Amino acid sequence: MKLYLNATSPFARVARIIALEKGLRDQLELCWSDPWSNDPALLQANPVGRIPVLVTDDGCAIAESLLIAQYLDSLAPVPQLLPPAELAAVLQRTGLGYGLMEAAFTTVIGRKHDAEADQTVLGQRRLHAIDRSIQALAALPQGDQQQTPDLGTIVTAVALDYVLFRLPEIAWQSRYPALAAWHQRIIAQAHFTETAFN
């Protein structure tokens, strides 16, 4: 399989971590790509020009990290990304984490192309969404460090890490120390350190 990705996309990092957690390292070819350069190979795999994209062994191109997660989860039954006994709670965390990731990512892209992006109605809406999402994540039970992270844990940890990476001024750790401690425990795991933003 081929995974089109870059080193700074939180969505691509989620897909890569899932592949590693599923033990699929040897079945995956990493295809590093700049989605802003109209890479022909990327555009052939995904006409929208976004990463990540997973091209399966039989040539199907699956775009969007949560869809890739679903496919990879089907390839290896263990570990489970969506444990049935905790499905609602995992999906709740996944949704909040993914919403945070999208709001943070679009804030970064908006700033890249418009110095006044944060002052627009959409810019303000995104910043408020980031704050509300982090607050909601902090209100969830953090629990103990999991041996194997589920989908909600992976998405949330990557989203929080992306905020630290690209939007450090938000400084959420000081406001939510329990969430910060949880985040530090998760990103210290091997597949998170291997895929760290750079």
XYZ file of C-alpha atoms in Angstrom:
198
model
C 0.000 0.000 0.000
C 1.058 3.599 -0.542
C 0.331 6.386 1.911
C 0.674 9.937 0.581
C 1.560 12.259 3.428
C 3.789 15.049 4.666
C 5.497 15.682 7.974
C 3.268 18.533 9.180
C -0.263 17.339 8.389
C -2.101 16.218 11.528
C -4.497 14.209 9.375
C -1.617 12.321 7.740
C -0.021 11.714 11.119
C -3.214 10.108 12.384
C -3.250 7.707 9.422
C 0.413 6.852 9.872
C 0.091 6.202 13.610
C -2.879 3.930 12.986
C -0.925 1.937 10.398
C 1.928 1.542 12.887
C -0.392 0.575 15.743
C -1.968 -2.033 13.475
C 1.414 -3.567 12.711
C 1.268 -2.662 9.020
C 4.647 -0.934 8.762
C 6.087 -3.476 6.311
C 3.011 -3.264 4.071
C 3.153 0.518 3.756
C 5.202 2.663 1.394
C 5.393 6.276 2.559
C 5.061 8.716 -0.345
C 6.100 12.150 0.904
C 4.220 14.849 -0.957
C 3.618 18.598 -0.873
C -0.119 19.079 -1.475
C 0.466 22.736 -2.380
C 2.749 21.890 -5.310
C 0.120 20.025 -7.351
C 2.142 16.820 -7.190
C 0.884 14.777 -10.186
C 1.036 11.465 -8.284
C -0.998 12.902 -5.419
C -3.551 14.447 -7.779
C -3.940 11.136 -9.574
C -4.647 9.430 -6.252
C -6.844 12.248 -4.934
C -8.139 14.882 -7.376
C -8.897 17.165 -4.422
C -5.128 17.342 -3.806
C -5.290 16.705 -0.062
C -3.385 14.325 2.122
C -3.474 11.708 3.458
C -4.431 9.299 0.721
C -4.006 5.551 1.018
C -3.699 3.565 -2.212
C -4.523 -0.058 -1.528
C -2.796 -3.055 -3.086
C -5.618 -3.374 -5.605
C -5.387 0.293 -6.596
C -8.276 1.831 -4.651
C -7.427 5.331 -3.400
C -8.955 6.157 -0.010
C -8.803 9.790 1.047
C -9.492 11.366 4.458
C -7.888 10.093 7.637
C -11.002 8.689 9.323
C -11.888 6.648 6.233
C -8.310 5.404 6.054
C -8.570 4.492 9.730
C -11.680 2.446 9.051
C -9.962 0.570 6.216
C -6.784 -0.110 8.184
C -8.844 -1.282 11.146
C -10.417 -3.896 8.865
C -7.017 -5.286 7.835
C -5.890 -6.282 11.311
C -8.448 -7.150 13.982
C -6.044 -6.421 16.844
C -5.704 -3.896 18.340
C -9.209 -2.510 17.994
C -9.492 1.159 17.142
C -13.169 1.139 18.067
C -13.675 -1.274 20.966
C -17.391 -2.185 21.000
C -17.757 -1.925 24.773
C -16.642 1.728 24.689
C -17.799 2.689 21.209
C -19.877 5.757 22.092
C -17.178 7.232 24.337
C -14.451 6.579 21.746
C -16.513 8.173 18.986
C -17.279 11.165 21.216
C -13.575 11.771 21.835
C -12.789 11.164 18.156
C -15.361 13.741 17.059
C -14.115 16.375 19.476
C -10.477 15.719 18.586
C -11.175 15.774 14.870
C -13.141 19.005 15.160
C -10.229 20.568 17.049
C -7.827 19.342 14.380
C -9.900 20.839 11.565
C -10.353 24.184 13.333
C -6.636 24.433 14.113
C -5.575 23.362 10.618
C -7.886 25.818 8.853
C -6.694 28.583 11.191
C -3.094 27.878 10.195
C -3.951 27.785 6.482
C -6.028 30.953 6.799
C -3.109 32.813 8.384
C -0.753 31.536 5.705
C -2.800 33.190 2.970
C -4.238 36.219 4.768
C -2.577 38.154 7.592
C -6.017 39.341 8.754
C -7.653 35.905 8.636
C -8.216 35.758 12.399
C -10.208 38.991 12.290
C -12.828 37.660 9.877
C -16.087 36.089 10.991
C -14.791 32.672 9.951
C -11.455 33.257 11.656
C -13.132 34.181 14.931
C -15.467 31.209 14.630
C -12.486 28.870 14.216
C -10.632 30.315 17.217
C -13.713 29.979 19.422
C -14.177 26.414 18.174
C -10.598 25.597 19.195
C -11.147 26.931 22.717
C -14.491 25.169 23.144
C -13.128 21.877 21.786
C -10.163 21.852 24.164
C -12.454 22.701 27.069
C -14.777 19.835 26.109
C -11.871 17.397 25.784
C -10.571 18.449 29.188
C -13.986 17.674 30.700
C -13.898 14.067 29.499
C -12.557 11.342 31.814
C -8.838 11.006 31.100
C -8.447 7.558 32.606
C -5.180 5.693 32.789
C -2.625 5.548 30.023
C -3.793 2.903 27.593
C -1.479 0.130 26.492
C -2.818 0.497 22.957
C -4.545 3.761 22.010
C -7.970 3.690 20.401
C -9.083 5.992 17.581
C -10.264 8.739 19.936
C -6.988 8.745 21.807
C -4.928 8.917 18.602
C -6.981 11.713 17.009
C -7.153 13.776 20.202
C -3.464 13.463 21.064
C -2.441 14.441 17.530
C -4.878 17.376 17.494
C -3.550 18.718 20.793
C 0.016 18.234 19.598
C -0.785 20.133 16.399
C -2.106 23.084 18.405
C 1.164 23.126 20.357
C 3.145 22.866 17.123
C 1.355 25.500 15.039
C -0.613 27.634 17.507
C 1.545 27.726 20.662
C 0.042 31.044 21.737
C -3.141 29.209 22.692
C -1.156 27.704 25.591
C -3.911 25.287 26.571
C -1.661 23.211 28.874
C -1.619 25.797 31.674
C -5.409 26.009 31.691
C -5.994 22.263 31.586
C -3.172 20.540 33.513
C -4.922 17.154 33.717
C -5.421 17.112 29.942
C -1.814 18.210 29.489
C -0.590 15.332 31.656
C -2.728 12.873 29.692
C -1.390 14.278 26.419
C 2.207 13.957 27.574
C 1.675 10.309 28.530
C 0.188 9.479 25.139
C 2.689 11.284 22.925
C 5.557 9.626 24.786
C 4.514 6.315 23.216
C 6.737 5.004 20.440
C 4.501 5.556 17.419
C 3.763 9.129 18.479
C 7.438 9.993 18.946
C 8.308 8.350 15.622
C 5.793 10.508 13.778
C 6.373 13.782 15.676
C 5.806 17.000 13.755
C 8.887 18.612 12.271
